[in-house]
Amino acid sequence: MSVRPIVVISQVPPPTHGSTLITKILLEIFAELGEWPVLVDRRFSRQIGDVGAFSARKIFAAPGLVLRLLLVVLRRPDMCVFFCTNRSLSFIVDVVLGELLRLFRVPTVNYVHTRGYSALAARGRVWRFLVTRLLGGATTTVCLGAGLVSDISPFVAAGSITVIKNTAEAPPTDRGGRLPGHIVFLSNLLEEKGADVFVEMAIDVCRRGGNQVFSLVGPSADEGLTATLRGRVAQSGFSERIVFRGPLFGLEKWQVLASAEVLVFPTRYRFEAQPLTIIEAFSVGVPVVASDVGAIGELVDDGVNGRLVGAATVESVTQAVLSVIQERATSDRLAEGARRTFDQEHSRDSFRANWARVIAGMRK
């Protein structure tokens, strides 16, 4: 075990979303590598609807976060892994944290789980200066995919970016298997995540005949939208086939995901990077229909492990889903490709090895 700790500035669940889950995994990986990880917990958001939203509580929480980091850096940590953000309020706090790390000369790895830094810098000179200060202060910057590099490369030193693809928690062995005709949406119930497109696609497919069943799994981040979507389903007459399951965790989540013939993720989220829900689906051999946003095009290889659509319209998503489920041979082939993609590109062993290389490089 290292004598000095590795500081991790991030948050573990709750709320449950990609970066909090990866934080949990990364802390486990560091321990497996014999390191001493110390979490400086951001704890700005308590539930998924708080993420990215302005609140007085977040403002009052910011000084406490700065103080907690100060107490840790006074212990002279070996390095820091900083899950930096680009939502306006959180970003400003991150700039302050970055300056504290600079002041104490803590070697830092910026771990970027989003996109939109170039758009933030384009707001004006002050914003560009702040983005450069935050991203330029790191020795190494880790991002999730090659397609995300251009968003941060103007603000960091040449050659300092490393790509490490996400992994996923190991699914339970008693999760069950795929059920023909079960189509799943697993994300927050938001328009920007495509919940509305999924519901309209499900209604369209139901009207075409067949006996497919559709599950929406995830928290209601917008109660008004959820009520509207429930109303649409009730009006369509397919309430028994289009089911709102709410947020599921642990074995329940994995059982629903593993039972899917296909996962549908028609996102149009402007900060989308490399959605963990797709990697989780691949880990249990479930092919994915998804929109080409962020680094999703590097995950979903059309015709190999799923179907990739351009704009997430009801028509494009419906046709993509039908192309997967209408022939069992196609569905099975894509399922095999999904599992192969996970084993070859997103395994925990690969994730651990990549981070071991980053740590070794920081200590040279």
CSV table of C-alpha atoms in Angstrom, one decimal:
chain,number,residue,atom,x,y,z
A,1,MET,CA,0.0,0.0,0.0
A,2,SER,CA,1.2,3.5,-0.8
A,3,VAL,CA,2.3,5.5,2.2
A,4,ARG,CA,0.5,8.7,0.9
A,5,PRO,CA,-3.1,8.7,-0.1
A,6,ILE,CA,-4.6,9.2,-3.6
A,7,VAL,CA,-7.3,11.9,-3.2
A,8,VAL,CA,-10.5,11.4,-5.3
A,9,ILE,CA,-12.8,14.4,-5.6
A,10,SER,CA,-16.1,13.0,-6.6
A,11,GLN,CA,-19.3,11.5,-5.2
A,12,VAL,CA,-20.6,8.0,-4.7
A,13,PRO,CA,-24.2,7.1,-4.9
A,14,PRO,CA,-26.8,8.4,-4.1
A,15,PRO,CA,-27.8,9.7,-6.6
A,16,THR,CA,-27.1,6.9,-8.9
A,17,HIS,CA,-25.7,7.9,-12.3
A,18,GLY,CA,-22.7,7.2,-14.4
A,19,SER,CA,-20.0,9.2,-12.6
A,20,THR,CA,-21.1,8.2,-9.1
A,21,LEU,CA,-21.1,4.6,-10.0
A,22,ILE,CA,-17.7,4.9,-11.7
A,23,THR,CA,-16.4,6.7,-8.6
A,24,LYS,CA,-17.4,3.7,-6.5
A,25,ILE,CA,-15.7,1.3,-8.9
A,26,LEU,CA,-12.5,3.4,-9.1
A,27,LEU,CA,-12.2,3.5,-5.3
A,28,GLU,CA,-12.4,-0.3,-5.3
A,29,ILE,CA,-9.9,-0.5,-8.1
A,30,PHE,CA,-7.4,1.7,-6.3
A,31,ALA,CA,-7.7,-0.6,-3.2
A,32,GLU,CA,-7.2,-3.6,-5.4
A,33,LEU,CA,-4.0,-2.0,-6.7
A,34,GLY,CA,-2.7,-1.5,-3.1
A,35,GLU,CA,-3.3,2.2,-3.1
A,36,TRP,CA,-4.8,4.3,-0.3
A,37,PRO,CA,-7.8,6.1,-1.8
A,38,VAL,CA,-9.4,9.0,0.1
A,39,LEU,CA,-12.7,10.4,-1.1
A,40,VAL,CA,-13.4,14.1,-0.8
A,41,ASP,CA,-17.2,13.7,-1.3
A,42,ARG,CA,-18.8,16.5,-3.3
A,43,ARG,CA,-22.3,15.7,-2.0
A,44,PHE,CA,-23.9,18.5,-3.9
A,45,SER,CA,-26.8,16.4,-5.3
A,46,ARG,CA,-29.0,14.2,-3.1
A,47,GLN,CA,-31.3,12.9,-5.9
A,48,ILE,CA,-31.1,12.8,-9.7
A,49,GLY,CA,-33.3,15.9,-10.1
A,50,ASP,CA,-30.7,18.0,-8.2
A,51,VAL,CA,-28.0,17.3,-10.7
A,52,GLY,CA,-27.2,20.5,-12.6
A,53,ALA,CA,-29.9,22.4,-10.8
A,54,PHE,CA,-29.2,25.7,-8.9
A,55,SER,CA,-30.0,25.7,-5.2
A,56,ALA,CA,-29.1,27.7,-2.1
A,57,ARG,CA,-28.0,24.4,-0.4
A,58,LYS,CA,-25.3,23.9,-3.0
A,59,ILE,CA,-24.0,27.4,-2.4
A,60,PHE,CA,-23.8,26.8,1.3
A,61,ALA,CA,-22.2,23.4,0.7
A,62,ALA,CA,-19.3,24.7,-1.4
A,63,PRO,CA,-17.2,26.2,1.4
A,64,GLY,CA,-17.4,22.9,3.3
A,65,LEU,CA,-16.1,21.1,0.2
A,66,VAL,CA,-13.2,23.5,-0.1
A,67,LEU,CA,-12.4,23.0,3.6
A,68,ARG,CA,-12.5,19.2,3.4
A,69,LEU,CA,-10.1,19.3,0.4
A,70,LEU,CA,-7.8,21.6,2.3
A,71,LEU,CA,-7.7,19.3,5.3
A,72,VAL,CA,-6.8,16.4,3.0
A,73,VAL,CA,-4.1,18.3,0.9
A,74,LEU,CA,-2.4,19.3,4.2
A,75,ARG,CA,-1.6,15.6,4.6
A,76,ARG,CA,0.5,15.8,1.4
A,77,PRO,CA,-1.3,13.3,-0.8
A,78,ASP,CA,0.5,11.4,-3.5
A,79,MET,CA,-1.8,12.7,-6.2
A,80,CYS,CA,-5.4,13.6,-6.8
A,81,VAL,CA,-8.0,12.2,-9.3
A,82,PHE,CA,-10.5,15.1,-9.9
A,83,PHE,CA,-13.9,14.3,-11.4
A,84,CYS,CA,-14.3,17.8,-12.8
A,85,THR,CA,-17.6,19.2,-14.1
A,86,ASN,CA,-18.8,21.9,-16.4
A,87,ARG,CA,-22.2,22.9,-15.0
A,88,SER,CA,-21.9,26.6,-14.2
A,89,LEU,CA,-22.1,26.5,-10.4
A,90,SER,CA,-20.2,23.2,-9.9
A,91,PHE,CA,-17.7,24.4,-12.5
A,92,ILE,CA,-16.9,27.6,-10.5
A,93,VAL,CA,-16.5,25.5,-7.4
A,94,ASP,CA,-14.2,23.2,-9.3
A,95,VAL,CA,-12.0,26.1,-10.4
A,96,VAL,CA,-11.5,27.0,-6.8
A,97,LEU,CA,-10.6,23.4,-5.9
A,98,GLY,CA,-8.2,23.3,-8.8
A,99,GLU,CA,-6.5,26.5,-7.6
A,100,LEU,CA,-6.1,24.9,-4.2
A,101,LEU,CA,-4.5,21.8,-5.8
A,102,ARG,CA,-2.1,24.1,-7.7
A,103,LEU,CA,-1.2,26.0,-4.5
A,104,PHE,CA,-0.2,22.9,-2.7
A,105,ARG,CA,1.4,21.4,-5.9
A,106,VAL,CA,-0.7,18.2,-5.8
A,107,PRO,CA,-0.1,16.2,-9.0
A,108,THR,CA,-3.6,16.0,-10.5
A,109,VAL,CA,-5.5,13.7,-12.9
A,110,ASN,CA,-8.6,15.4,-14.3
A,111,TYR,CA,-11.2,12.7,-15.0
A,112,VAL,CA,-13.7,14.1,-17.5
A,113,HIS,CA,-17.0,12.4,-17.6
A,114,THR,CA,-18.9,14.9,-19.7
A,115,ARG,CA,-18.6,17.2,-22.7
A,116,GLY,CA,-19.2,20.8,-23.3
A,117,TYR,CA,-16.0,22.6,-22.1
A,118,SER,CA,-15.5,24.2,-25.5
A,119,ALA,CA,-19.1,25.5,-25.5
A,120,LEU,CA,-18.5,26.8,-21.9
A,121,ALA,CA,-15.3,28.6,-23.0
A,122,ALA,CA,-17.1,30.1,-26.0
A,123,ARG,CA,-19.2,32.2,-23.6
A,124,GLY,CA,-16.5,34.8,-23.4
A,125,ARG,CA,-12.9,35.5,-22.3
A,126,VAL,CA,-13.5,35.0,-18.6
A,127,TRP,CA,-15.1,31.6,-19.1
A,128,ARG,CA,-12.3,30.6,-21.5
A,129,PHE,CA,-9.7,31.7,-18.9
A,130,LEU,CA,-11.4,29.7,-16.2
A,131,VAL,CA,-11.8,26.5,-18.4
A,132,THR,CA,-8.1,26.8,-19.2
A,133,ARG,CA,-7.2,27.2,-15.5
A,134,LEU,CA,-9.2,24.1,-14.5
A,135,LEU,CA,-8.2,21.8,-17.3
A,136,GLY,CA,-4.7,23.1,-17.8
A,137,GLY,CA,-3.8,22.5,-14.1
A,138,ALA,CA,-3.7,18.7,-14.5
A,139,THR,CA,-0.6,16.6,-15.2
A,140,THR,CA,-2.8,14.1,-17.0
A,141,THR,CA,-6.4,14.3,-18.3
A,142,VAL,CA,-8.4,11.1,-18.7
A,143,CYS,CA,-11.5,11.1,-20.9
A,144,LEU,CA,-13.8,8.3,-22.0
A,145,GLY,CA,-13.5,8.2,-25.7
A,146,ALA,CA,-11.4,9.4,-28.7
A,147,GLY,CA,-14.4,11.4,-29.9
A,148,LEU,CA,-14.4,13.5,-26.7
A,149,VAL,CA,-10.8,14.6,-27.0
A,150,SER,CA,-11.4,17.6,-29.2
A,151,ASP,CA,-13.7,19.1,-26.6
A,152,ILE,CA,-10.8,19.4,-24.1
A,153,SER,CA,-7.6,19.4,-26.2
A,154,PRO,CA,-7.5,23.3,-26.7
A,155,PHE,CA,-7.1,23.7,-22.9
A,156,VAL,CA,-4.5,21.1,-21.9
A,157,ALA,CA,-0.9,20.4,-22.7
A,158,ALA,CA,-0.2,18.4,-25.9
A,159,GLY,CA,0.2,14.7,-25.2
A,160,SER,CA,-1.4,14.8,-21.7
A,161,ILE,CA,-4.8,13.2,-22.6
A,162,THR,CA,-5.4,9.5,-22.0
A,163,VAL,CA,-8.5,7.6,-23.1
A,164,ILE,CA,-9.9,5.1,-20.6
A,165,LYS,CA,-13.2,3.5,-21.5
A,166,ASN,CA,-15.7,3.0,-18.7
A,167,THR,CA,-16.4,-0.4,-17.2
A,168,ALA,CA,-19.4,-1.6,-15.1
A,169,GLU,CA,-20.1,-3.3,-11.9
A,170,ALA,CA,-20.1,-7.1,-12.1
A,171,PRO,CA,-23.7,-8.3,-12.6
A,172,PRO,CA,-25.0,-11.0,-10.2
A,173,THR,CA,-24.8,-14.6,-11.5
A,174,ASP,CA,-28.5,-15.2,-10.7
A,175,ARG,CA,-29.8,-12.4,-13.0
A,176,GLY,CA,-31.6,-14.7,-15.5
A,177,GLY,CA,-31.4,-14.3,-19.3
A,178,ARG,CA,-32.9,-12.5,-22.3
A,179,LEU,CA,-36.6,-12.7,-23.0
A,180,PRO,CA,-37.7,-12.4,-26.7
A,181,GLY,CA,-39.8,-9.3,-27.2
A,182,HIS,CA,-38.8,-7.5,-23.9
A,183,ILE,CA,-37.6,-4.0,-24.8
A,184,VAL,CA,-36.1,-1.8,-22.0
A,185,PHE,CA,-35.3,1.8,-21.4
A,186,LEU,CA,-32.9,2.3,-18.4
A,187,SER,CA,-32.2,5.9,-17.5
A,188,ASN,CA,-33.7,8.9,-15.8
A,189,LEU,CA,-37.1,9.7,-17.2
A,190,LEU,CA,-36.3,12.9,-19.0
A,191,GLU,CA,-37.0,14.2,-22.5
A,192,GLU,CA,-33.2,14.8,-23.0
A,193,LYS,CA,-32.6,11.1,-22.3
A,194,GLY,CA,-35.3,10.1,-24.8
A,195,ALA,CA,-38.0,8.8,-22.5
A,196,ASP,CA,-40.7,10.4,-24.7
A,197,VAL,CA,-39.3,8.9,-27.8
A,198,PHE,CA,-39.2,5.5,-26.1
A,199,VAL,CA,-42.9,5.7,-25.2
A,200,GLU,CA,-44.0,6.8,-28.6
A,201,MET,CA,-41.9,4.0,-30.2
A,202,ALA,CA,-43.4,1.5,-27.9
A,203,ILE,CA,-46.9,2.6,-28.8
A,204,ASP,CA,-46.0,2.4,-32.5
A,205,VAL,CA,-44.6,-1.1,-32.2
A,206,CYS,CA,-47.6,-2.3,-30.2
A,207,ARG,CA,-50.0,-1.0,-32.9
A,208,ARG,CA,-48.2,-3.1,-35.5
A,209,GLY,CA,-49.2,-6.3,-33.7
A,210,GLY,CA,-47.0,-8.8,-31.9
A,211,ASN,CA,-46.7,-9.3,-28.2
A,212,GLN,CA,-43.7,-7.2,-27.2
A,213,VAL,CA,-43.4,-5.8,-23.7
A,214,PHE,CA,-41.8,-2.5,-22.8
A,215,SER,CA,-40.2,-1.5,-19.5
A,216,LEU,CA,-39.2,2.0,-18.5
A,217,VAL,CA,-36.7,1.7,-15.6
A,218,GLY,CA,-35.4,4.8,-13.8
A,219,PRO,CA,-36.4,7.6,-11.5
A,220,SER,CA,-38.9,10.3,-12.4
A,221,ALA,CA,-36.7,13.4,-12.7
A,222,ASP,CA,-39.5,15.4,-14.1
A,223,GLU,CA,-42.9,14.6,-12.6
A,224,GLY,CA,-44.8,16.6,-15.2
A,225,LEU,CA,-43.2,14.6,-18.0
A,226,THR,CA,-43.8,11.3,-16.3
A,227,ALA,CA,-47.5,12.2,-15.8
A,228,THR,CA,-47.7,13.1,-19.5
A,229,LEU,CA,-46.0,9.9,-20.6
A,230,ARG,CA,-48.3,7.8,-18.4
A,231,GLY,CA,-51.3,9.6,-19.9
A,232,ARG,CA,-50.1,8.8,-23.4
A,233,VAL,CA,-49.7,5.1,-22.5
A,234,ALA,CA,-53.2,4.9,-20.9
A,235,GLN,CA,-54.7,6.7,-23.9
A,236,SER,CA,-53.1,4.2,-26.2
A,237,GLY,CA,-54.7,1.3,-24.5
A,238,PHE,CA,-51.3,-0.5,-24.0
A,239,SER,CA,-50.8,0.0,-20.3
A,240,GLU,CA,-50.4,-3.7,-19.7
A,241,ARG,CA,-47.5,-3.9,-22.2
A,242,ILE,CA,-45.8,-0.5,-21.5
A,243,VAL,CA,-44.8,-0.5,-17.9
A,244,PHE,CA,-43.2,2.2,-15.7
A,245,ARG,CA,-41.1,0.2,-13.2
A,246,GLY,CA,-39.6,3.2,-11.4
A,247,PRO,CA,-36.0,3.2,-10.1
A,248,LEU,CA,-34.5,-0.3,-9.6
A,249,PHE,CA,-31.3,-1.2,-7.9
A,250,GLY,CA,-29.1,-4.2,-7.3
A,251,LEU,CA,-30.5,-7.6,-8.3
A,252,GLU,CA,-33.8,-6.2,-9.5
A,253,LYS,CA,-32.2,-3.8,-11.9
A,254,TRP,CA,-29.9,-6.5,-13.3
A,255,GLN,CA,-32.7,-9.0,-13.7
A,256,VAL,CA,-34.7,-6.5,-15.8
A,257,LEU,CA,-31.7,-5.4,-17.8
A,258,ALA,CA,-30.5,-9.0,-18.5
A,259,SER,CA,-34.0,-10.0,-19.6
A,260,ALA,CA,-34.1,-7.4,-22.3
A,261,GLU,CA,-33.9,-8.5,-26.0
A,262,VAL,CA,-32.7,-4.9,-26.7
A,263,LEU,CA,-32.0,-1.8,-24.6
A,264,VAL,CA,-33.1,1.4,-26.2
A,265,PHE,CA,-31.3,4.7,-25.3
A,266,PRO,CA,-32.5,7.5,-27.6
A,267,THR,CA,-30.7,10.3,-25.8
A,268,ARG,CA,-30.3,13.9,-27.0
A,269,TYR,CA,-28.6,15.0,-23.8
A,270,ARG,CA,-26.1,17.8,-24.7
A,271,PHE,CA,-23.6,16.7,-22.1
A,272,GLU,CA,-23.7,13.0,-23.1
A,273,ALA,CA,-20.3,11.3,-23.1
A,274,GLN,CA,-20.2,7.5,-22.7
A,275,PRO,CA,-23.4,6.3,-21.0
A,276,LEU,CA,-22.8,3.6,-18.4
A,277,THR,CA,-26.2,2.0,-19.1
A,278,ILE,CA,-25.0,0.9,-22.5
A,279,ILE,CA,-21.9,-0.7,-21.1
A,280,GLU,CA,-24.0,-2.4,-18.4
A,281,ALA,CA,-26.3,-3.8,-21.2
A,282,PHE,CA,-23.2,-5.1,-23.1
A,283,SER,CA,-21.9,-6.8,-19.9
A,284,VAL,CA,-25.0,-9.1,-19.9
A,285,GLY,CA,-25.1,-9.6,-23.6
A,286,VAL,CA,-27.9,-7.2,-24.5
A,287,PRO,CA,-27.7,-5.3,-27.8
A,288,VAL,CA,-28.4,-1.6,-27.8
A,289,VAL,CA,-30.3,0.8,-30.0
A,290,ALA,CA,-29.0,4.3,-29.3
A,291,SER,CA,-28.6,7.8,-30.9
A,292,ASP,CA,-25.2,8.9,-32.1
A,293,VAL,CA,-24.5,11.5,-29.4
A,294,GLY,CA,-21.2,12.1,-27.6
A,295,ALA,CA,-19.0,9.0,-27.7
A,296,ILE,CA,-22.0,6.6,-28.2
A,297,GLY,CA,-20.8,6.0,-31.8
A,298,GLU,CA,-17.6,4.5,-30.3
A,299,LEU,CA,-19.7,2.1,-28.2
A,300,VAL,CA,-22.5,1.0,-30.5
A,301,ASP,CA,-21.1,-0.5,-33.7
A,302,ASP,CA,-24.1,-0.7,-36.0
A,303,GLY,CA,-24.8,-4.3,-37.1
A,304,VAL,CA,-22.2,-5.7,-34.6
A,305,ASN,CA,-23.6,-5.0,-31.1
A,306,GLY,CA,-26.8,-3.0,-31.9
A,307,ARG,CA,-28.1,-0.3,-34.0
A,308,LEU,CA,-27.0,3.4,-34.2
A,309,VAL,CA,-29.4,6.1,-35.3
A,310,GLY,CA,-28.6,9.7,-36.1
A,311,ALA,CA,-31.3,12.0,-34.7
A,312,ALA,CA,-33.4,10.1,-32.1
A,313,THR,CA,-36.8,10.4,-33.8
A,314,VAL,CA,-39.7,8.0,-33.2
A,315,GLU,CA,-39.5,6.7,-36.7
A,316,SER,CA,-35.7,6.1,-36.7
A,317,VAL,CA,-35.8,4.4,-33.3
A,318,THR,CA,-38.8,2.3,-34.2
A,319,GLN,CA,-37.2,1.0,-37.4
A,320,ALA,CA,-34.0,0.3,-35.6
A,321,VAL,CA,-35.8,-1.7,-32.9
A,322,LEU,CA,-37.8,-3.7,-35.4
A,323,SER,CA,-34.6,-4.5,-37.3
A,324,VAL,CA,-33.3,-6.2,-34.1
A,325,ILE,CA,-36.3,-8.1,-32.9
A,326,GLN,CA,-38.0,-9.3,-36.1
A,327,GLU,CA,-35.5,-12.1,-36.7
A,328,ARG,CA,-34.1,-14.1,-33.8
A,329,ALA,CA,-30.9,-14.9,-35.6
A,330,THR,CA,-30.2,-11.1,-35.9
A,331,SER,CA,-31.1,-10.6,-32.2
A,332,ASP,CA,-28.8,-13.4,-31.1
A,333,ARG,CA,-25.9,-12.3,-33.3
A,334,LEU,CA,-26.1,-8.7,-31.9
A,335,ALA,CA,-26.3,-10.1,-28.4
A,336,GLU,CA,-23.1,-12.0,-28.9
A,337,GLY,CA,-21.5,-8.9,-30.3
A,338,ALA,CA,-22.6,-6.9,-27.3
A,339,ARG,CA,-20.9,-9.3,-24.9
A,340,ARG,CA,-17.8,-9.5,-27.0
A,341,THR,CA,-17.6,-5.7,-27.0
A,342,PHE,CA,-17.7,-5.6,-23.2
A,343,ASP,CA,-15.1,-8.4,-22.8
A,344,GLN,CA,-12.7,-6.8,-25.3
A,345,GLU,CA,-13.0,-3.1,-24.5
A,346,HIS,CA,-14.8,-2.5,-21.1
A,347,SER,CA,-13.8,-5.3,-18.8
A,348,ARG,CA,-12.8,-4.5,-15.2
A,349,ASP,CA,-9.4,-6.0,-15.8
A,350,SER,CA,-8.8,-3.6,-18.7
A,351,PHE,CA,-10.0,-0.7,-16.6
A,352,ARG,CA,-7.7,-1.6,-13.7
A,353,ALA,CA,-4.7,-2.0,-16.0
A,354,ASN,CA,-5.3,1.4,-17.6
A,355,TRP,CA,-5.5,3.1,-14.3
A,356,ALA,CA,-2.4,1.3,-13.0
A,357,ARG,CA,-0.5,2.8,-16.0
A,358,VAL,CA,-1.9,6.3,-15.3
A,359,ILE,CA,-0.7,6.0,-11.6
A,360,ALA,CA,2.7,4.8,-12.7
A,361,GLY,CA,3.1,7.6,-15.2
A,362,MET,CA,2.2,10.2,-12.6
A,363,ARG,CA,5.0,8.8,-10.3
A,364,LYS,CA,7.8,9.0,-12.9
